[in-house]
Amino acid sequence: MTGARNRLPVLPLLAVGAFAIGTDTFVVAGVLPEVAGDLRVSPADAGWISTLFALAYAVFAPVLGAFTGAWERRAVLVVSLTGFAVGNAASALAPGLGWLLAARVFTAACAALYVPAASASAGALSAPEQRGKALAVVLGGLSAATVAGVPFGTWVAADLGWRSTFWLLAGLGVLCAAAVAAGLPQVRLPAAPGLAARLAPVRDPRVLLTVGTTLLFMTGGYLALTYIGLVLGPVTDGDGSALALLLLAFGVTAVAGTALGGRATDRYGAGPVLAVSVAGLAAVLLTLPLTRTTGVGAVVAMALWGLTAMATQPPQQHRLFGIAPTSGPLLLSLNSSATFLGISLGGFLGGQVVRTGGTGGPDALGVAGGCLAALSLVTAFAVARVRTPEEPVLVADTR
């Protein structure tokens, strides 16, 4: 690995871009009432803004990852962030729901390019023994969005209107694009012979099992997280401020979980870190019926939830990048796709549980989610049983 130590300071640049993407992904939930009122649509119709974004991200991530896998990484990142800025500007200017939905699909496509490309760049610019930490820095931007970006964007919407939130994100996208263009070296991953060669690792059972693991624990987590206001109703009694404080506990520990997961992956390996974090997530979800009824229990549950949920991401990305570095952008895109499919599927299945579960619905959300997380342990352990060839040495061409 040439020049790794000199390149590590550029990682914060990649993390800021991930912060913008993360804020855009989750802030919409906080501004939906304002959007629905301004565009004169029902809250259910406005909810498609979040759902369609997640679905579009899930679809575009592997497709664009496959077709841009041989491209120079800095160019991909600049194009992604520029498109992200344009998409958010179009969202801010939307005269109606149809225009807004189209703008969100375009924004999702651009966002789907960024995180896998940024993660691949971080992996290529770091030595193998520091790769988990490098990936955690980039993913820390996503975690930080839940702590600072989403609450700030929601506050801006409440004070200045929902369109101001999208203008803010558009401006952040422009600044990030300029920073990446100026501060990131060119990064060319060792090229596979062609598209067919880059797609070949998708058939690797380790890839399928790893991506399936992400899908299972993300679906399990979002079964309850999508309806967290309902789950924590006995503690918050409908008080938005109380719920915000509990979500803050989740966000703060999520940042810590990302950093801890990255460092632990470098020290202990991806498999053990993933097993501990997923087992912890399953335990948190399964015990929600017991912890959600008291203030102390809810705080502890949300803190441990954020910690364990985000600690899963560095080892998952480390695993995929190590399977086939030349197809790293595609494999990391698949992981992003599984993440957003899990968000969408968790919200959908959680809605079914709430509608059919009656008064026991909130408790059932945690139990069902915990079972899915526990099931993901099976696929996670199965990856370790598949014979893994020695990880190739990856040398990025940086200029």
mmCIF file of C-alpha atoms in Angstrom:
data_model
loop_
_atom_site.group_PDB
_atom_site.id
_atom_site.type_symbol
_atom_site.label_atom_id
_atom_site.label_comp_id
_atom_site.label_asym_id
_atom_site.label_seq_id
_atom_site.Cartn_x
_atom_site.Cartn_y
_atom_site.Cartn_z
ATOM 1 C CA MET A 1 0.000 0.000 0.000
ATOM 2 C CA THR A 2 1.699 3.153 -1.160
ATOM 3 C CA GLY A 3 1.260 6.464 0.582
ATOM 4 C CA ALA A 4 -1.489 5.243 2.921
ATOM 5 C CA ARG A 5 -0.376 7.334 5.855
ATOM 6 C CA ASN A 6 -0.271 10.485 3.776
ATOM 7 C CA ARG A 7 -3.751 9.859 2.404
ATOM 8 C CA LEU A 8 -5.618 9.193 5.647
ATOM 9 C CA PRO A 9 -6.307 12.906 6.392
ATOM 10 C CA VAL A 10 -8.643 13.026 3.365
ATOM 11 C CA LEU A 11 -11.055 10.662 5.134
ATOM 12 C CA PRO A 12 -12.857 13.511 6.943
ATOM 13 C CA LEU A 13 -13.718 14.926 3.514
ATOM 14 C CA LEU A 14 -15.453 11.679 2.643
ATOM 15 C CA ALA A 15 -17.190 11.633 6.033
ATOM 16 C CA VAL A 16 -18.673 15.114 5.498
ATOM 17 C CA GLY A 17 -20.194 13.944 2.231
ATOM 18 C CA ALA A 18 -21.633 10.914 4.004
ATOM 19 C CA PHE A 19 -23.035 13.290 6.635
ATOM 20 C CA ALA A 20 -24.904 15.181 3.905
ATOM 21 C CA ILE A 21 -26.231 11.927 2.406
ATOM 22 C CA GLY A 22 -27.313 10.657 5.824
ATOM 23 C CA THR A 23 -29.080 13.881 6.697
ATOM 24 C CA ASP A 24 -30.946 13.855 3.386
ATOM 25 C CA THR A 25 -31.955 10.233 3.885
ATOM 26 C CA PHE A 26 -33.520 10.614 7.311
ATOM 27 C CA VAL A 27 -34.497 14.291 7.652
ATOM 28 C CA VAL A 28 -37.594 13.887 5.474
ATOM 29 C CA ALA A 29 -39.360 11.984 8.254
ATOM 30 C CA GLY A 30 -39.158 15.113 10.408
ATOM 31 C CA VAL A 31 -40.589 17.450 7.754
ATOM 32 C CA LEU A 32 -43.386 15.269 6.363
ATOM 33 C CA PRO A 33 -46.190 17.122 8.200
ATOM 34 C CA GLU A 34 -45.016 20.457 6.743
ATOM 35 C CA VAL A 35 -44.674 18.948 3.259
ATOM 36 C CA ALA A 36 -48.146 17.396 3.400
ATOM 37 C CA GLY A 37 -49.712 20.645 4.557
ATOM 38 C CA ASP A 38 -47.950 22.836 2.001
ATOM 39 C CA LEU A 39 -48.588 20.532 -0.970
ATOM 40 C CA ARG A 40 -52.137 19.750 0.235
ATOM 41 C CA VAL A 41 -51.751 15.990 0.257
ATOM 42 C CA SER A 42 -52.470 13.422 2.952
ATOM 43 C CA PRO A 43 -49.714 12.353 5.345
ATOM 44 C CA ALA A 44 -49.913 8.862 3.840
ATOM 45 C CA ASP A 45 -49.275 10.240 0.340
ATOM 46 C CA ALA A 46 -46.444 12.397 1.658
ATOM 47 C CA GLY A 47 -44.927 9.272 3.207
ATOM 48 C CA TRP A 48 -44.054 8.092 -0.295
ATOM 49 C CA ILE A 49 -41.315 10.729 -0.285
ATOM 50 C CA SER A 50 -39.325 8.628 2.187
ATOM 51 C CA THR A 51 -40.403 5.232 0.861
ATOM 52 C CA LEU A 52 -39.633 5.993 -2.769
ATOM 53 C CA PHE A 53 -36.243 7.477 -1.853
ATOM 54 C CA ALA A 54 -35.255 4.304 0.011
ATOM 55 C CA LEU A 55 -36.497 2.027 -2.771
ATOM 56 C CA ALA A 56 -34.763 4.059 -5.486
ATOM 57 C CA TYR A 57 -31.529 4.013 -3.486
ATOM 58 C CA ALA A 58 -31.782 0.234 -3.109
ATOM 59 C CA VAL A 59 -32.325 -0.278 -6.849
ATOM 60 C CA PHE A 60 -29.749 2.206 -8.121
ATOM 61 C CA ALA A 61 -26.911 1.328 -5.723
ATOM 62 C CA PRO A 62 -25.893 -2.018 -7.276
ATOM 63 C CA VAL A 63 -26.734 -0.973 -10.841
ATOM 64 C CA LEU A 64 -24.668 2.205 -10.756
ATOM 65 C CA GLY A 65 -21.977 0.469 -8.698
ATOM 66 C CA ALA A 66 -21.581 -2.125 -11.458
ATOM 67 C CA PHE A 67 -21.402 0.348 -14.320
ATOM 68 C CA THR A 68 -19.077 2.831 -12.613
ATOM 69 C CA GLY A 69 -16.856 0.300 -10.859
ATOM 70 C CA ALA A 70 -13.950 0.865 -13.257
ATOM 71 C CA TRP A 71 -14.216 4.666 -13.108
ATOM 72 C CA GLU A 72 -11.794 6.801 -11.164
ATOM 73 C CA ARG A 73 -13.233 7.248 -7.651
ATOM 74 C CA ARG A 74 -12.771 11.008 -7.250
ATOM 75 C CA ALA A 75 -14.703 11.673 -10.440
ATOM 76 C CA VAL A 76 -17.534 9.414 -9.269
ATOM 77 C CA LEU A 77 -17.703 11.219 -5.928
ATOM 78 C CA VAL A 78 -17.768 14.692 -7.500
ATOM 79 C CA VAL A 79 -20.476 13.687 -9.992
ATOM 80 C CA SER A 80 -22.486 12.093 -7.181
ATOM 81 C CA LEU A 81 -22.312 15.141 -4.914
ATOM 82 C CA THR A 82 -23.062 17.556 -7.749
ATOM 83 C CA GLY A 83 -26.131 15.545 -8.728
ATOM 84 C CA PHE A 84 -27.093 15.364 -5.059
ATOM 85 C CA ALA A 85 -27.040 19.172 -4.897
ATOM 86 C CA VAL A 86 -29.123 19.489 -8.078
ATOM 87 C CA GLY A 87 -31.655 16.956 -6.797
ATOM 88 C CA ASN A 88 -32.118 18.795 -3.517
ATOM 89 C CA ALA A 89 -32.496 22.130 -5.330
ATOM 90 C CA ALA A 90 -35.175 20.539 -7.506
ATOM 91 C CA SER A 91 -36.859 19.223 -4.335
ATOM 92 C CA ALA A 92 -36.881 22.719 -2.855
ATOM 93 C CA LEU A 93 -38.483 24.109 -6.033
ATOM 94 C CA ALA A 94 -41.098 21.343 -6.364
ATOM 95 C CA PRO A 95 -44.562 22.800 -7.098
ATOM 96 C CA GLY A 96 -46.352 19.550 -6.315
ATOM 97 C CA LEU A 97 -45.984 16.021 -5.023
ATOM 98 C CA GLY A 98 -45.240 14.477 -8.432
ATOM 99 C CA TRP A 99 -42.322 16.833 -9.055
ATOM 100 C CA LEU A 100 -41.033 16.266 -5.534
ATOM 101 C CA LEU A 101 -41.154 12.477 -5.918
ATOM 102 C CA ALA A 102 -39.254 12.676 -9.217
ATOM 103 C CA ALA A 103 -36.632 14.933 -7.609
ATOM 104 C CA ARG A 104 -36.247 12.511 -4.705
ATOM 105 C CA VAL A 105 -35.694 9.568 -7.070
ATOM 106 C CA PHE A 106 -32.948 11.514 -8.869
ATOM 107 C CA THR A 107 -31.387 12.505 -5.540
ATOM 108 C CA ALA A 108 -31.499 8.888 -4.365
ATOM 109 C CA ALA A 109 -29.661 7.746 -7.498
ATOM 110 C CA CYS A 110 -26.878 10.263 -6.847
ATOM 111 C CA ALA A 111 -26.724 9.368 -3.147
ATOM 112 C CA ALA A 112 -26.544 5.672 -4.046
ATOM 113 C CA LEU A 113 -23.300 6.368 -5.892
ATOM 114 C CA TYR A 114 -21.646 8.225 -3.058
ATOM 115 C CA VAL A 115 -21.403 6.015 0.035
ATOM 116 C CA PRO A 116 -20.068 2.894 -1.755
ATOM 117 C CA ALA A 117 -17.583 5.013 -3.752
ATOM 118 C CA ALA A 118 -16.454 6.832 -0.610
ATOM 119 C CA SER A 119 -16.072 3.549 1.267
ATOM 120 C CA ALA A 120 -14.112 2.005 -1.603
ATOM 121 C CA SER A 121 -11.835 5.053 -1.666
ATOM 122 C CA ALA A 122 -11.301 4.810 2.086
ATOM 123 C CA GLY A 123 -10.469 1.116 1.769
ATOM 124 C CA ALA A 124 -8.033 1.720 -1.084
ATOM 125 C CA LEU A 125 -6.267 4.613 0.645
ATOM 126 C CA SER A 126 -5.620 2.704 3.847
ATOM 127 C CA ALA A 127 -3.422 -0.221 4.764
ATOM 128 C CA PRO A 128 -5.292 -3.512 5.345
ATOM 129 C CA GLU A 129 -4.669 -3.362 9.106
ATOM 130 C CA GLN A 130 -6.255 0.127 9.228
ATOM 131 C CA ARG A 131 -9.130 -0.533 6.837
ATOM 132 C CA GLY A 132 -11.789 -1.035 9.502
ATOM 133 C CA LYS A 133 -10.923 2.301 11.106
ATOM 134 C CA ALA A 134 -10.935 4.049 7.722
ATOM 135 C CA LEU A 135 -14.347 2.656 6.817
ATOM 136 C CA ALA A 136 -15.636 3.685 10.242
ATOM 137 C CA VAL A 137 -14.572 7.300 9.623
ATOM 138 C CA VAL A 138 -16.688 7.458 6.465
ATOM 139 C CA LEU A 139 -19.624 5.665 8.073
ATOM 140 C CA GLY A 140 -19.270 7.996 11.051
ATOM 141 C CA GLY A 141 -20.617 10.739 8.798
ATOM 142 C CA LEU A 142 -23.832 8.767 8.412
ATOM 143 C CA SER A 143 -24.034 8.219 12.155
ATOM 144 C CA ALA A 144 -23.367 11.883 12.893
ATOM 145 C CA ALA A 145 -26.325 12.806 10.687
ATOM 146 C CA THR A 146 -28.674 11.165 13.191
ATOM 147 C CA VAL A 147 -27.184 13.258 16.007
ATOM 148 C CA ALA A 148 -26.781 16.683 14.407
ATOM 149 C CA GLY A 149 -27.931 16.757 10.799
ATOM 150 C CA VAL A 150 -31.446 15.402 11.166
ATOM 151 C CA PRO A 151 -32.416 17.486 14.241
ATOM 152 C CA PHE A 152 -30.904 20.626 12.684
ATOM 153 C CA GLY A 153 -32.667 20.041 9.370
ATOM 154 C CA THR A 154 -35.958 19.497 11.191
ATOM 155 C CA TRP A 155 -35.445 22.691 13.172
ATOM 156 C CA VAL A 156 -34.746 24.653 9.983
ATOM 157 C CA ALA A 157 -37.949 23.284 8.467
ATOM 158 C CA ALA A 158 -39.977 24.271 11.526
ATOM 159 C CA ASP A 159 -38.534 27.792 11.579
ATOM 160 C CA LEU A 160 -38.059 28.613 7.883
ATOM 161 C CA GLY A 161 -40.162 26.023 6.044
ATOM 162 C CA TRP A 162 -39.416 22.586 4.628
ATOM 163 C CA ARG A 163 -38.009 23.980 1.377
ATOM 164 C CA SER A 164 -35.218 25.651 3.339
ATOM 165 C CA THR A 165 -34.044 22.227 4.521
ATOM 166 C CA PHE A 166 -33.580 21.072 0.938
ATOM 167 C CA TRP A 167 -31.815 24.316 -0.003
ATOM 168 C CA LEU A 168 -29.464 23.762 2.926
ATOM 169 C CA LEU A 169 -28.689 20.246 1.698
ATOM 170 C CA ALA A 170 -28.144 21.515 -1.840
ATOM 171 C CA GLY A 171 -25.600 24.029 -0.568
ATOM 172 C CA LEU A 172 -23.875 21.370 1.514
ATOM 173 C CA GLY A 173 -23.675 19.147 -1.572
ATOM 174 C CA VAL A 174 -21.956 21.910 -3.567
ATOM 175 C CA LEU A 175 -19.432 22.536 -0.781
ATOM 176 C CA CYS A 176 -18.679 18.825 -0.423
ATOM 177 C CA ALA A 177 -18.222 18.396 -4.180
ATOM 178 C CA ALA A 178 -15.741 21.283 -4.254
ATOM 179 C CA ALA A 179 -13.864 19.935 -1.212
ATOM 180 C CA VAL A 180 -13.572 16.425 -2.646
ATOM 181 C CA ALA A 181 -12.430 17.755 -6.033
ATOM 182 C CA ALA A 182 -9.725 19.855 -4.368
ATOM 183 C CA GLY A 183 -8.638 17.581 -1.519
ATOM 184 C CA LEU A 184 -8.963 13.976 -2.651
ATOM 185 C CA PRO A 185 -6.277 12.365 -4.822
ATOM 186 C CA GLN A 186 -7.269 10.362 -7.853
ATOM 187 C CA VAL A 187 -8.041 6.794 -6.841
ATOM 188 C CA ARG A 188 -8.056 4.026 -9.433
ATOM 189 C CA LEU A 189 -8.805 0.557 -8.157
ATOM 190 C CA PRO A 190 -7.142 -2.402 -9.902
ATOM 191 C CA ALA A 191 -9.457 -2.896 -12.861
ATOM 192 C CA ALA A 192 -11.210 -6.152 -13.623
ATOM 193 C CA PRO A 193 -11.147 -7.129 -17.329
ATOM 194 C CA GLY A 194 -14.728 -6.001 -17.907
ATOM 195 C CA LEU A 195 -18.254 -5.718 -16.558
ATOM 196 C CA ALA A 196 -18.730 -9.491 -16.531
ATOM 197 C CA ALA A 197 -15.593 -9.906 -14.408
ATOM 198 C CA ARG A 198 -16.738 -7.196 -11.990
ATOM 199 C CA LEU A 199 -20.118 -8.928 -11.662
ATOM 200 C CA ALA A 200 -18.578 -12.359 -11.076
ATOM 201 C CA PRO A 201 -18.146 -11.930 -7.284
ATOM 202 C CA VAL A 202 -21.895 -11.405 -6.935
ATOM 203 C CA ARG A 203 -22.277 -15.171 -7.355
ATOM 204 C CA ASP A 204 -19.814 -15.807 -4.522
ATOM 205 C CA PRO A 205 -21.769 -17.396 -1.631
ATOM 206 C CA ARG A 206 -19.836 -15.231 0.824
ATOM 207 C CA VAL A 207 -21.217 -12.127 -0.880
ATOM 208 C CA LEU A 208 -24.777 -13.431 -0.934
ATOM 209 C CA LEU A 209 -24.652 -14.465 2.714
ATOM 210 C CA THR A 210 -23.058 -11.183 3.819
ATOM 211 C CA VAL A 211 -25.599 -9.044 1.976
ATOM 212 C CA GLY A 212 -28.398 -11.287 3.239
ATOM 213 C CA THR A 213 -27.153 -10.738 6.791
ATOM 214 C CA THR A 214 -27.382 -6.967 6.330
ATOM 215 C CA LEU A 215 -30.908 -7.265 4.930
ATOM 216 C CA LEU A 216 -32.083 -9.374 7.865
ATOM 217 C CA PHE A 217 -30.774 -7.247 10.730
ATOM 218 C CA MET A 218 -31.714 -3.959 9.026
ATOM 219 C CA THR A 219 -35.274 -5.198 8.467
ATOM 220 C CA GLY A 220 -35.432 -6.349 12.071
ATOM 221 C CA GLY A 221 -34.211 -3.034 13.414
ATOM 222 C CA TYR A 222 -36.543 -0.908 11.284
ATOM 223 C CA LEU A 223 -39.580 -2.968 12.190
ATOM 224 C CA ALA A 224 -39.504 -1.098 15.494
ATOM 225 C CA LEU A 225 -37.466 2.002 14.663
ATOM 226 C CA THR A 226 -39.930 3.153 11.994
ATOM 227 C CA TYR A 227 -42.646 3.219 14.657
ATOM 228 C CA ILE A 228 -40.460 4.292 17.548
ATOM 229 C CA GLY A 229 -42.965 6.950 18.629
ATOM 230 C CA LEU A 230 -45.539 4.225 19.151
ATOM 231 C CA VAL A 231 -43.058 1.852 20.802
ATOM 232 C CA LEU A 232 -41.959 4.474 23.328
ATOM 233 C CA GLY A 233 -45.461 5.860 23.865
ATOM 234 C CA PRO A 234 -45.687 4.643 27.498
ATOM 235 C CA VAL A 235 -42.600 6.747 28.358
ATOM 236 C CA THR A 236 -43.090 9.821 26.166
ATOM 237 C CA ASP A 237 -46.892 10.024 26.376
ATOM 238 C CA GLY A 238 -46.826 11.646 22.957
ATOM 239 C CA ASP A 239 -44.345 14.357 23.983
ATOM 240 C CA GLY A 240 -42.142 15.098 20.961
ATOM 241 C CA SER A 241 -39.408 16.624 23.111
ATOM 242 C CA ALA A 242 -39.114 13.485 25.209
ATOM 243 C CA LEU A 243 -38.938 11.360 22.088
ATOM 244 C CA ALA A 244 -36.257 13.660 20.640
ATOM 245 C CA LEU A 245 -34.101 13.172 23.731
ATOM 246 C CA LEU A 246 -34.404 9.414 23.471
ATOM 247 C CA LEU A 247 -33.482 9.566 19.788
ATOM 248 C CA LEU A 248 -30.509 11.716 20.738
ATOM 249 C CA ALA A 249 -29.321 8.925 23.028
ATOM 250 C CA PHE A 250 -29.636 6.569 20.058
ATOM 251 C CA GLY A 251 -27.707 8.925 17.764
ATOM 252 C CA VAL A 252 -24.845 9.646 20.139
ATOM 253 C CA THR A 253 -24.142 5.982 20.780
ATOM 254 C CA ALA A 254 -24.561 5.230 17.071
ATOM 255 C CA VAL A 255 -21.537 7.432 16.379
ATOM 256 C CA ALA A 256 -19.621 5.641 19.119
ATOM 257 C CA GLY A 257 -20.730 2.267 17.751
ATOM 258 C CA THR A 258 -19.409 3.076 14.290
ATOM 259 C CA ALA A 259 -16.001 4.071 15.642
ATOM 260 C CA LEU A 260 -15.851 1.126 18.025
ATOM 261 C CA GLY A 261 -16.903 -1.306 15.306
ATOM 262 C CA GLY A 262 -14.148 -0.066 13.010
ATOM 263 C CA ARG A 263 -11.375 -0.256 15.597
ATOM 264 C CA ALA A 264 -12.538 -3.638 16.873
ATOM 265 C CA THR A 265 -12.646 -5.006 13.315
ATOM 266 C CA ASP A 266 -9.014 -4.055 12.787
ATOM 267 C CA ARG A 267 -8.044 -5.713 16.059
ATOM 268 C CA TYR A 268 -10.255 -8.803 16.258
ATOM 269 C CA GLY A 269 -11.487 -9.355 12.703
ATOM 270 C CA ALA A 270 -14.834 -8.798 11.021
ATOM 271 C CA GLY A 271 -16.502 -12.070 12.070
ATOM 272 C CA PRO A 272 -16.284 -11.751 15.865
ATOM 273 C CA VAL A 273 -17.218 -8.055 15.840
ATOM 274 C CA LEU A 274 -20.250 -8.689 13.650
ATOM 275 C CA ALA A 275 -21.390 -11.600 15.815
ATOM 276 C CA VAL A 276 -21.194 -9.593 19.043
ATOM 277 C CA SER A 277 -22.905 -6.515 17.602
ATOM 278 C CA VAL A 278 -25.755 -8.440 15.947
ATOM 279 C CA ALA A 279 -26.305 -10.537 19.071
ATOM 280 C CA GLY A 280 -26.456 -7.333 21.092
ATOM 281 C CA LEU A 281 -28.962 -5.811 18.647
ATOM 282 C CA ALA A 282 -31.145 -8.912 18.848
ATOM 283 C CA ALA A 283 -31.082 -8.774 22.662
ATOM 284 C CA VAL A 284 -32.080 -5.094 22.685
ATOM 285 C CA LEU A 285 -35.027 -5.705 20.348
ATOM 286 C CA LEU A 286 -36.249 -8.854 22.093
ATOM 287 C CA THR A 287 -36.298 -7.083 25.461
ATOM 288 C CA LEU A 288 -38.100 -3.945 24.222
ATOM 289 C CA PRO A 289 -41.411 -5.111 25.730
ATOM 290 C CA LEU A 290 -39.680 -4.943 29.134
ATOM 291 C CA THR A 291 -37.619 -1.779 28.702
ATOM 292 C CA ARG A 292 -40.033 0.498 26.817
ATOM 293 C CA THR A 293 -42.300 1.147 29.792
ATOM 294 C CA THR A 294 -39.858 2.975 32.078
ATOM 295 C CA GLY A 295 -37.717 6.057 31.551
ATOM 296 C CA VAL A 296 -34.459 4.417 32.608
ATOM 297 C CA GLY A 297 -35.212 1.297 30.594
ATOM 298 C CA ALA A 298 -35.993 3.315 27.470
ATOM 299 C CA VAL A 299 -32.782 5.362 27.728
ATOM 300 C CA VAL A 300 -30.641 2.256 28.194
ATOM 301 C CA ALA A 301 -32.419 0.441 25.357
ATOM 302 C CA MET A 302 -32.024 3.326 22.900
ATOM 303 C CA ALA A 303 -28.369 3.824 23.811
ATOM 304 C CA LEU A 304 -27.536 0.137 23.373
ATOM 305 C CA TRP A 305 -29.628 0.019 20.209
ATOM 306 C CA GLY A 306 -27.618 2.782 18.558
ATOM 307 C CA LEU A 307 -24.328 1.278 19.713
ATOM 308 C CA THR A 308 -24.977 -2.249 18.464
ATOM 309 C CA ALA A 309 -26.791 -1.308 15.248
ATOM 310 C CA MET A 310 -24.021 0.917 13.900
ATOM 311 C CA ALA A 311 -21.208 -1.365 15.079
ATOM 312 C CA THR A 312 -22.408 -3.848 12.439
ATOM 313 C CA GLN A 313 -21.497 -1.685 9.460
ATOM 314 C CA PRO A 314 -17.659 -1.530 9.488
ATOM 315 C CA PRO A 315 -17.213 -5.323 9.716
ATOM 316 C CA GLN A 316 -19.778 -5.884 6.960
ATOM 317 C CA GLN A 317 -18.067 -3.469 4.594
ATOM 318 C CA HIS A 318 -14.630 -4.800 5.560
ATOM 319 C CA ARG A 319 -15.790 -8.330 4.758
ATOM 320 C CA LEU A 320 -17.159 -7.399 1.339
ATOM 321 C CA PHE A 321 -14.178 -5.273 0.345
ATOM 322 C CA GLY A 322 -11.828 -8.092 1.282
ATOM 323 C CA ILE A 323 -13.669 -10.655 -0.847
ATOM 324 C CA ALA A 324 -12.908 -8.886 -4.137
ATOM 325 C CA PRO A 325 -11.196 -5.472 -3.974
ATOM 326 C CA THR A 326 -11.451 -5.009 -7.757
ATOM 327 C CA SER A 327 -15.244 -5.253 -7.419
ATOM 328 C CA GLY A 328 -15.299 -3.267 -4.170
ATOM 329 C CA PRO A 329 -17.608 -0.487 -5.435
ATOM 330 C CA LEU A 330 -20.186 -3.009 -6.632
ATOM 331 C CA LEU A 331 -20.069 -5.140 -3.483
ATOM 332 C CA LEU A 332 -20.322 -2.122 -1.195
ATOM 333 C CA SER A 333 -23.207 -0.902 -3.344
ATOM 334 C CA LEU A 334 -24.961 -4.210 -2.783
ATOM 335 C CA ASN A 335 -24.553 -3.735 0.959
ATOM 336 C CA SER A 336 -26.042 -0.228 0.693
ATOM 337 C CA SER A 337 -28.890 -1.668 -1.343
ATOM 338 C CA ALA A 338 -29.556 -4.298 1.311
ATOM 339 C CA THR A 339 -29.511 -1.562 3.965
ATOM 340 C CA PHE A 340 -32.166 0.503 2.238
ATOM 341 C CA LEU A 341 -34.228 -2.523 1.288
ATOM 342 C CA GLY A 342 -34.195 -3.400 4.974
ATOM 343 C CA ILE A 343 -35.368 0.110 5.872
ATOM 344 C CA SER A 344 -38.259 -0.125 3.385
ATOM 345 C CA LEU A 345 -39.159 -3.709 4.225
ATOM 346 C CA GLY A 346 -38.956 -3.055 7.960
ATOM 347 C CA GLY A 347 -41.333 -0.111 7.632
ATOM 348 C CA PHE A 348 -43.778 -2.135 5.541
ATOM 349 C CA LEU A 349 -43.746 -5.225 7.767
ATOM 350 C CA GLY A 350 -43.880 -3.053 10.869
ATOM 351 C CA GLY A 351 -47.036 -1.431 9.523
ATOM 352 C CA GLN A 352 -48.624 -4.842 9.112
ATOM 353 C CA VAL A 353 -47.683 -5.769 12.673
ATOM 354 C CA VAL A 354 -49.167 -2.530 14.032
ATOM 355 C CA ARG A 355 -52.402 -2.923 12.052
ATOM 356 C CA THR A 356 -52.968 -6.554 13.018
ATOM 357 C CA GLY A 357 -51.386 -6.639 16.472
ATOM 358 C CA GLY A 358 -53.926 -4.513 18.312
ATOM 359 C CA THR A 359 -52.784 -3.352 21.734
ATOM 360 C CA GLY A 360 -49.935 -5.861 21.609
ATOM 361 C CA GLY A 361 -48.575 -4.427 18.363
ATOM 362 C CA PRO A 362 -45.804 -2.288 19.919
ATOM 363 C CA ASP A 363 -44.464 -5.250 21.883
ATOM 364 C CA ALA A 364 -44.682 -7.489 18.812
ATOM 365 C CA LEU A 365 -42.540 -5.055 16.830
ATOM 366 C CA GLY A 366 -39.566 -5.592 19.118
ATOM 367 C CA VAL A 367 -39.979 -9.351 19.343
ATOM 368 C CA ALA A 368 -40.360 -9.805 15.572
ATOM 369 C CA GLY A 369 -37.404 -7.518 14.910
ATOM 370 C CA GLY A 370 -35.272 -9.360 17.453
ATOM 371 C CA CYS A 371 -36.064 -12.692 15.830
ATOM 372 C CA LEU A 372 -34.967 -11.382 12.429
ATOM 373 C CA ALA A 373 -31.749 -10.037 13.941
ATOM 374 C CA ALA A 374 -31.124 -13.411 15.597
ATOM 375 C CA LEU A 375 -31.733 -15.124 12.262
ATOM 376 C CA SER A 376 -29.077 -12.909 10.685
ATOM 377 C CA LEU A 377 -26.567 -14.491 13.080
ATOM 378 C CA VAL A 378 -27.086 -17.762 11.204
ATOM 379 C CA THR A 379 -26.120 -16.230 7.873
ATOM 380 C CA ALA A 380 -23.250 -14.322 9.497
ATOM 381 C CA PHE A 381 -21.758 -17.530 10.894
ATOM 382 C CA ALA A 382 -22.349 -19.279 7.567
ATOM 383 C CA VAL A 383 -20.025 -16.784 5.872
ATOM 384 C CA ALA A 384 -17.213 -17.860 8.195
ATOM 385 C CA ARG A 385 -17.714 -21.493 7.225
ATOM 386 C CA VAL A 386 -17.190 -20.789 3.534
ATOM 387 C CA ARG A 387 -13.523 -21.194 2.643
ATOM 388 C CA THR A 388 -12.014 -17.729 2.199
ATOM 389 C CA PRO A 389 -8.946 -17.315 0.009
ATOM 390 C CA GLU A 390 -6.140 -15.088 1.188
ATOM 391 C CA GLU A 391 -7.109 -11.448 0.725
ATOM 392 C CA PRO A 392 -5.170 -9.922 -2.190
ATOM 393 C CA VAL A 393 -2.910 -6.982 -1.565
ATOM 394 C CA LEU A 394 -4.664 -3.862 -2.830
ATOM 395 C CA VAL A 395 -2.557 -1.020 -4.155
ATOM 396 C CA ALA A 396 -4.513 2.025 -5.247
ATOM 397 C CA ASP A 397 -3.214 4.199 -8.055
ATOM 398 C CA THR A 398 -3.345 7.674 -6.480
ATOM 399 C CA ARG A 399 -2.269 10.802 -8.188
#
